mmCIF file of C-alpha atoms and ligand atoms in Angstrom:
data_model
loop_
_atom_site.group_PDB
_atom_site.id
_atom_site.type_symbol
_atom_site.label_atom_id
_atom_site.label_comp_id
_atom_site.label_asym_id
_atom_site.label_seq_id
_atom_site.Cartn_x
_atom_site.Cartn_y
_atom_site.Cartn_z
ATOM 1 C CA UNK A 937 -2.102 -16.520 12.056
ATOM 2 C CA UNK A 938 -5.133 -16.294 13.854
ATOM 3 C CA UNK A 939 -8.216 -17.683 12.069
ATOM 4 C CA UNK A 940 -11.789 -16.705 13.340
ATOM 5 C CA UNK A 941 -14.634 -17.889 11.617
ATOM 6 C CA UNK A 942 -18.131 -16.237 12.069
ATOM 7 C CA UNK A 943 -21.333 -17.069 11.222
ATOM 8 C CA UNK A 944 -22.104 -13.700 8.962
ATOM 9 C CA UNK A 945 -20.988 -10.112 8.127
ATOM 10 C CA UNK A 946 -22.506 -9.099 10.804
ATOM 11 C CA UNK A 947 -20.449 -11.078 13.468
ATOM 12 C CA UNK A 948 -17.241 -10.088 11.483
ATOM 13 C CA UNK A 949 -18.018 -6.377 11.666
ATOM 14 C CA UNK A 950 -18.683 -6.467 15.370
ATOM 15 C CA UNK A 951 -15.570 -8.758 16.101
ATOM 16 C CA UNK A 952 -13.116 -6.575 13.726
ATOM 17 C CA UNK A 953 -14.209 -3.127 15.531
ATOM 18 C CA UNK A 954 -13.985 -4.854 19.133
ATOM 19 C CA UNK A 955 -10.223 -5.476 18.545
ATOM 20 C CA UNK A 956 -9.888 -1.677 16.876
ATOM 21 C CA UNK A 957 -11.595 -0.191 19.621
ATOM 22 C CA UNK A 958 -9.888 -2.630 21.983
ATOM 23 C CA UNK A 959 -6.668 -0.939 20.715
ATOM 24 C CA UNK A 960 -7.496 2.647 21.119
ATOM 25 C CA UNK A 961 -8.629 1.934 24.369
ATOM 26 C CA UNK A 962 -5.376 0.326 25.516
ATOM 27 C CA UNK A 963 -3.296 3.115 23.913
ATOM 28 C CA UNK A 964 -5.136 6.248 23.204
ATOM 29 C CA UNK A 965 -2.781 7.600 20.829
ATOM 30 C CA UNK A 966 -2.893 4.149 18.595
ATOM 31 C CA UNK A 967 -1.512 4.622 14.502
ATOM 32 C CA UNK A 968 -4.127 2.606 12.643
ATOM 33 C CA UNK A 969 -3.639 1.423 9.028
ATOM 34 C CA UNK A 970 -6.828 1.596 7.448
ATOM 35 C CA UNK A 971 -8.452 -0.215 4.374
ATOM 36 C CA UNK A 972 -10.881 1.271 1.404
ATOM 37 C CA UNK A 973 -13.073 -1.217 -0.355
ATOM 38 C CA UNK A 974 -16.536 -2.177 0.738
ATOM 39 C CA UNK A 975 -15.850 -5.211 3.499
ATOM 40 C CA UNK A 976 -14.221 -3.076 5.629
ATOM 41 C CA UNK A 977 -17.366 -0.136 5.628
ATOM 42 C CA UNK A 978 -19.135 -2.705 7.886
ATOM 43 C CA UNK A 979 -16.172 -2.553 10.465
ATOM 44 C CA UNK A 980 -16.279 1.308 10.513
ATOM 45 C CA UNK A 981 -19.800 1.515 10.776
ATOM 46 C CA UNK A 982 -19.605 -0.589 13.989
ATOM 47 C CA UNK A 983 -16.603 1.532 15.378
ATOM 48 C CA UNK A 984 -18.614 4.559 14.752
ATOM 49 C CA UNK A 985 -21.371 2.803 16.994
ATOM 50 C CA UNK A 986 -19.094 2.536 19.643
ATOM 51 C CA UNK A 987 -18.031 6.087 19.691
ATOM 52 C CA UNK A 988 -21.290 7.143 19.825
ATOM 53 C CA UNK A 989 -21.621 5.140 22.767
ATOM 54 C CA UNK A 990 -19.046 7.010 24.311
ATOM 55 C CA UNK A 991 -16.992 3.533 24.447
ATOM 56 C CA UNK A 992 -14.080 4.880 22.531
ATOM 57 C CA UNK A 993 -11.921 7.957 22.229
ATOM 58 C CA UNK A 994 -10.109 8.841 18.741
ATOM 59 C CA UNK A 995 -9.111 12.556 19.762
ATOM 60 C CA UNK A 996 -5.259 11.042 19.799
ATOM 61 C CA UNK A 997 -5.088 8.726 17.435
ATOM 62 C CA UNK A 998 -3.734 8.846 13.924
ATOM 63 C CA UNK A 999 -4.804 7.369 11.068
ATOM 64 C CA UNK A 1000 -3.021 6.468 7.663
ATOM 65 C CA UNK A 1001 -4.911 5.323 4.789
ATOM 66 C CA UNK A 1002 -3.630 2.321 2.232
ATOM 67 C CA UNK A 1003 -3.894 3.776 -0.778
ATOM 68 C CA UNK A 1004 -5.525 6.424 -3.154
ATOM 69 C CA UNK A 1005 -6.344 6.472 -6.745
ATOM 70 C CA UNK A 1006 -3.860 8.569 -8.888
ATOM 71 C CA UNK A 1007 -5.552 11.840 -10.278
ATOM 72 C CA UNK A 1008 -8.292 11.635 -8.180
ATOM 73 C CA UNK A 1009 -8.493 14.615 -6.015
ATOM 74 C CA UNK A 1010 -10.269 14.598 -2.307
ATOM 75 C CA UNK A 1011 -13.271 15.749 -3.791
ATOM 76 C CA UNK A 1012 -13.876 13.632 -6.417
ATOM 77 C CA UNK A 1013 -16.802 11.372 -5.023
ATOM 78 C CA UNK A 1014 -14.852 7.905 -5.486
ATOM 79 C CA UNK A 1015 -11.583 8.989 -3.751
ATOM 80 C CA UNK A 1016 -10.473 7.169 -0.956
ATOM 81 C CA UNK A 1017 -10.547 10.052 1.044
ATOM 82 C CA UNK A 1018 -14.331 10.738 0.459
ATOM 83 C CA UNK A 1019 -14.823 6.876 1.300
ATOM 84 C CA UNK A 1020 -12.950 6.906 4.696
ATOM 85 C CA UNK A 1021 -14.280 10.743 5.159
ATOM 86 C CA UNK A 1022 -17.974 9.807 4.673
ATOM 87 C CA UNK A 1023 -17.807 6.386 6.554
ATOM 88 C CA UNK A 1024 -15.077 6.766 9.044
ATOM 89 C CA UNK A 1025 -13.209 10.338 9.712
ATOM 90 C CA UNK A 1026 -15.878 12.375 9.781
ATOM 91 C CA UNK A 1027 -18.192 10.532 12.244
ATOM 92 C CA UNK A 1028 -15.451 9.984 15.331
ATOM 93 C CA UNK A 1029 -13.440 12.387 17.246
ATOM 94 C CA UNK A 1030 -10.492 12.393 14.859
ATOM 95 C CA UNK A 1031 -8.582 15.365 14.456
ATOM 96 C CA UNK A 1032 -8.609 15.850 10.991
ATOM 97 C CA UNK A 1033 -4.839 16.960 10.964
ATOM 98 C CA UNK A 1034 -4.665 13.371 11.789
ATOM 99 C CA UNK A 1035 -5.961 11.815 9.002
ATOM 100 C CA UNK A 1036 -3.112 11.104 6.259
ATOM 101 C CA UNK A 1037 -3.963 9.582 3.150
ATOM 102 C CA UNK A 1038 -1.790 9.821 -0.221
ATOM 103 C CA UNK A 1039 -2.410 12.730 -2.896
ATOM 104 C CA UNK A 1040 -3.982 11.263 -5.682
ATOM 105 C CA UNK A 1041 -3.495 14.779 -7.453
ATOM 106 C CA UNK A 1042 0.107 14.745 -6.635
ATOM 107 C CA UNK A 1043 2.632 16.064 -9.547
ATOM 108 C CA UNK A 1044 4.979 13.816 -8.937
ATOM 109 C CA UNK A 1045 4.432 10.266 -7.630
ATOM 110 C CA UNK A 1046 8.055 9.783 -6.369
ATOM 111 C CA UNK A 1047 8.392 12.318 -3.973
ATOM 112 C CA UNK A 1048 4.456 12.175 -2.595
ATOM 113 C CA UNK A 1049 5.367 8.082 -1.841
ATOM 114 C CA UNK A 1050 8.754 9.054 0.100
ATOM 115 C CA UNK A 1051 6.701 12.090 1.930
ATOM 116 C CA UNK A 1052 3.984 9.408 2.585
ATOM 117 C CA UNK A 1053 6.215 6.653 3.764
ATOM 118 C CA UNK A 1054 8.220 9.370 6.276
ATOM 119 C CA UNK A 1055 4.982 10.211 7.944
ATOM 120 C CA UNK A 1056 4.148 6.861 8.639
ATOM 121 C CA UNK A 1057 7.724 6.232 10.185
ATOM 122 C CA UNK A 1058 7.309 10.386 12.054
ATOM 123 C CA UNK A 1059 4.396 9.015 13.360
ATOM 124 C CA UNK A 1060 6.462 5.891 15.273
ATOM 125 C CA UNK A 1061 4.666 3.396 12.642
ATOM 126 C CA UNK A 1062 1.364 1.560 12.254
ATOM 127 C CA UNK A 1063 0.087 0.155 15.665
ATOM 128 C CA UNK A 1064 -2.977 -1.687 14.020
ATOM 129 C CA UNK A 1065 -3.155 -2.272 10.345
ATOM 130 C CA UNK A 1066 -6.736 -2.999 9.249
ATOM 131 C CA UNK A 1067 -6.845 -5.171 5.534
ATOM 132 C CA UNK A 1068 -9.118 -6.250 3.395
ATOM 133 C CA UNK A 1069 -8.738 -8.668 0.616
ATOM 134 C CA UNK A 1070 -9.140 -8.426 -2.982
ATOM 135 C CA UNK A 1071 -10.598 -11.648 -4.982
ATOM 136 C CA UNK A 1072 -7.069 -11.760 -6.644
ATOM 137 C CA UNK A 1073 -5.071 -11.670 -3.072
ATOM 138 C CA UNK A 1074 -3.898 -8.073 -3.476
ATOM 139 C CA UNK A 1075 -3.855 -6.099 0.041
ATOM 140 C CA UNK A 1076 -3.555 -2.246 -0.254
ATOM 141 C CA UNK A 1077 -3.655 -2.053 -4.034
ATOM 142 C CA UNK A 1078 -0.613 -4.618 -4.230
ATOM 143 C CA UNK A 1079 -1.488 -6.513 -7.337
ATOM 144 C CA UNK A 1080 -0.220 -10.129 -8.248
ATOM 145 C CA UNK A 1081 3.350 -9.221 -9.582
ATOM 146 C CA UNK A 1082 7.218 -10.585 -9.117
ATOM 147 C CA UNK A 1083 8.163 -8.369 -6.848
ATOM 148 C CA UNK A 1084 6.695 -7.428 -2.867
ATOM 149 C CA UNK A 1085 6.895 -3.663 -3.178
ATOM 150 C CA UNK A 1086 8.744 -2.592 0.337
ATOM 151 C CA UNK A 1087 7.158 1.018 0.596
ATOM 152 C CA UNK A 1088 4.752 3.162 -0.613
ATOM 153 C CA UNK A 1089 4.746 3.494 -4.680
ATOM 154 C CA UNK A 1090 2.505 4.163 -7.461
ATOM 155 C CA UNK A 1091 0.728 0.476 -8.063
ATOM 156 C CA UNK A 1092 -0.753 -0.784 -11.489
ATOM 157 C CA UNK A 1093 -4.211 -1.508 -11.019
ATOM 158 C CA UNK A 1094 -4.481 -4.848 -12.575
ATOM 159 C CA UNK A 1095 -8.345 -5.941 -14.516
ATOM 160 C CA UNK A 1096 -9.677 -8.080 -12.042
ATOM 161 C CA UNK A 1097 -9.325 -5.045 -9.791
ATOM 162 C CA UNK A 1098 -10.328 -2.235 -12.300
ATOM 163 C CA UNK A 1099 -13.276 -4.782 -12.809
ATOM 164 C CA UNK A 1100 -14.292 -5.230 -9.366
ATOM 165 C CA UNK A 1101 -14.411 -1.205 -8.916
ATOM 166 C CA UNK A 1102 -16.420 -0.503 -11.886
ATOM 167 C CA UNK A 1103 -19.688 -1.079 -9.090
ATOM 168 C CA UNK A 1104 -18.412 2.172 -7.926
ATOM 169 C CA UNK A 1105 -17.390 4.463 -10.933
ATOM 170 C CA UNK A 1106 -20.188 3.315 -13.472
ATOM 171 C CA UNK A 1107 -17.673 2.570 -16.755
ATOM 172 C CA UNK A 1108 -14.656 0.531 -16.242
ATOM 173 C CA UNK A 1109 -13.373 3.621 -18.693
ATOM 174 C CA UNK A 1110 -13.899 6.028 -15.571
ATOM 175 C CA UNK A 1111 -11.749 3.398 -13.139
ATOM 176 C CA UNK A 1112 -8.543 4.983 -12.388
ATOM 177 C CA UNK A 1113 -5.426 2.731 -13.943
ATOM 178 C CA UNK A 1114 -3.212 3.298 -11.195
ATOM 179 C CA UNK A 1115 -3.130 3.853 -7.097
ATOM 180 C CA UNK A 1116 -1.079 4.801 -4.887
ATOM 181 C CA UNK A 1117 -0.444 2.083 -2.136
ATOM 182 C CA UNK A 1118 1.357 1.209 0.907
ATOM 183 C CA UNK A 1119 3.748 -1.424 -0.167
ATOM 184 C CA UNK A 1120 3.836 -4.778 0.894
ATOM 185 C CA UNK A 1121 6.796 -3.942 3.237
ATOM 186 C CA UNK A 1122 4.780 -0.965 4.781
ATOM 187 C CA UNK A 1123 2.093 -3.323 5.788
ATOM 188 C CA UNK A 1124 4.584 -6.077 7.302
ATOM 189 C CA UNK A 1125 6.170 -3.558 9.435
ATOM 190 C CA UNK A 1126 2.819 -3.109 11.009
ATOM 191 C CA UNK A 1127 3.134 -4.455 14.975
ATOM 192 C CA UNK A 1128 -0.719 -6.067 14.549
ATOM 193 C CA UNK A 1129 -2.801 -6.470 11.634
ATOM 194 C CA UNK A 1130 -6.546 -7.582 11.000
ATOM 195 C CA UNK A 1131 -7.731 -8.785 7.968
ATOM 196 C CA UNK A 1132 -11.202 -9.359 7.156
ATOM 197 C CA UNK A 1133 -13.174 -10.983 4.293
ATOM 198 C CA UNK A 1134 -16.733 -12.175 3.492
ATOM 199 C CA UNK A 1135 -18.594 -14.053 1.071
ATOM 200 C CA UNK A 1136 -17.958 -17.304 -1.477
ATOM 201 C CA UNK A 1137 -15.801 -15.000 -4.166
ATOM 202 C CA UNK A 1138 -13.237 -14.392 -1.557
ATOM 203 C CA UNK A 1139 -12.451 -18.471 -0.734
ATOM 204 C CA UNK A 1140 -10.215 -18.929 -3.005
ATOM 205 C CA UNK A 1141 -7.570 -16.107 -2.111
ATOM 206 C CA UNK A 1142 -8.275 -16.543 1.747
ATOM 207 C CA UNK A 1143 -7.396 -20.105 1.162
ATOM 208 C CA UNK A 1144 -4.156 -19.303 -1.175
ATOM 209 C CA UNK A 1145 -3.329 -16.760 1.388
ATOM 210 C CA UNK A 1146 -3.271 -18.951 4.536
ATOM 211 C CA UNK A 1147 -2.441 -22.688 2.878
ATOM 212 C CA UNK A 1148 -0.405 -22.166 -0.223
ATOM 213 C CA UNK A 1149 3.164 -20.930 -0.441
ATOM 214 C CA UNK A 1150 4.518 -17.374 -0.234
ATOM 215 C CA UNK A 1151 4.529 -15.439 -3.414
ATOM 216 C CA UNK A 1152 4.247 -11.891 -4.583
ATOM 217 C CA UNK A 1153 1.558 -13.529 -7.093
ATOM 218 C CA UNK A 1154 -0.542 -13.743 -4.099
ATOM 219 C CA UNK A 1155 0.249 -10.456 -2.073
ATOM 220 C CA UNK A 1156 -1.579 -11.391 0.980
ATOM 221 C CA UNK A 1157 0.282 -14.931 1.440
ATOM 222 C CA UNK A 1158 3.172 -12.522 2.802
ATOM 223 C CA UNK A 1159 0.974 -12.700 6.158
ATOM 224 C CA UNK A 1160 2.021 -15.731 7.120
ATOM 225 C CA UNK A 1161 5.448 -14.255 8.082
ATOM 226 C CA UNK A 1162 3.993 -11.800 10.181
ATOM 227 C CA UNK A 1163 3.620 -12.789 13.817
ATOM 228 C CA UNK A 1164 0.541 -11.265 14.716
ATOM 229 C CA UNK A 1165 -2.297 -11.200 12.009
ATOM 230 C CA UNK A 1166 -5.726 -11.928 12.815
ATOM 231 C CA UNK A 1167 -7.963 -13.142 10.055
ATOM 232 C CA UNK A 1168 -11.766 -12.598 10.798
ATOM 233 C CA UNK A 1169 -13.853 -14.574 7.995
ATOM 234 C CA UNK A 1170 -17.430 -15.530 7.886
ATOM 235 C CA UNK A 1171 -18.203 -19.101 6.627
ATOM 236 C CA UNK A 1172 -18.578 -18.401 2.762
ATOM 237 C CA UNK A 1173 -15.242 -16.948 2.643
ATOM 238 C CA UNK A 1174 -13.952 -20.312 5.026
ATOM 239 C CA UNK A 1175 -15.354 -22.529 2.683
ATOM 240 C CA UNK A 1176 -12.168 -23.583 1.366
ATOM 241 C CA UNK A 1177 -10.231 -24.065 4.014
HETATM 242 C C1 LIG E 789 -9.902 -2.514 -3.158
HETATM 243 C C2 LIG E 789 -8.758 -1.604 -1.810
HETATM 244 C C3 LIG E 789 -8.194 -3.088 -0.783
HETATM 245 C C4 LIG E 789 -9.850 -3.773 -0.186
HETATM 246 C C5 LIG E 789 -9.853 -4.879 -1.499
HETATM 247 C C6 LIG E 789 -11.163 -5.650 -1.439
HETATM 248 O O1 LIG E 789 -9.372 -2.288 -4.270
HETATM 249 N N1 LIG E 789 -7.747 -1.275 -2.505
HETATM 250 O O2 LIG E 789 -8.040 -2.144 0.397
HETATM 251 O O3 LIG E 789 -9.125 -4.441 0.748
HETATM 252 O O4 LIG E 789 -9.711 -4.222 -2.925
HETATM 253 O O5 LIG E 789 -11.871 -4.735 -1.467
HETATM 254 P P1 LIG E 789 -13.743 -5.104 -1.174
HETATM 255 O O6 LIG E 789 -14.097 -5.715 0.707
HETATM 256 O O7 LIG E 789 -14.775 -3.919 -1.167
HETATM 257 O O8 LIG E 789 -13.473 -6.840 -1.645
#
């Protein structure tokens, strides 16, 4: 794992955006895996800046988002589709048909998971996977559990994660119980991974991810077994290393 400690969130977003932009400049038809959540939004904003400056062209890029809440359709204000569209997809020159995300309102979950996983394979797999990390060490919506999910699946959200999302839904009763998520296996098949985290509240998860034993009870710890991971964290998130 390549650990980059930066001074603040602004430097974190710059560092991550430059890595992503370099990937697209080097391989214009890159397949990028995106994360949802709050930390990555500043990274996407910096990417949009680089696009607006004419420094990066997304016209041949494919994007696969990590997750989508079950039961939310694309129009729902808190869908991950909306979050990515508003913060990245609608602000760059990606072909909208090249933005992929699980269908939150799929009638049956297993066929939708298979469809999504096969679409990633059909695209040639992920060149660069972007990750945040939950306070409980989740990646995507892979929550602490007794197994590493090999493929895209419908995950149960635990209370820590649901509480962390109340800020977006207003009340805990409105936060979905389940979400479609790429599996840990899906993430590990990416050729490169970058993970971003900021703030004291992530310090424990970052320490466990890097220094503790690999266990599905701390899903992000699996990244110790990946050969090309860059972790970009601010000084507060690095404070327990
Ligand atoms: C969310 C998302 C993850 C995200 C993580 C951290 O639940 N499913 O993709 O990385 O939690 O979110 P944040 O960056 O807002 O702390």
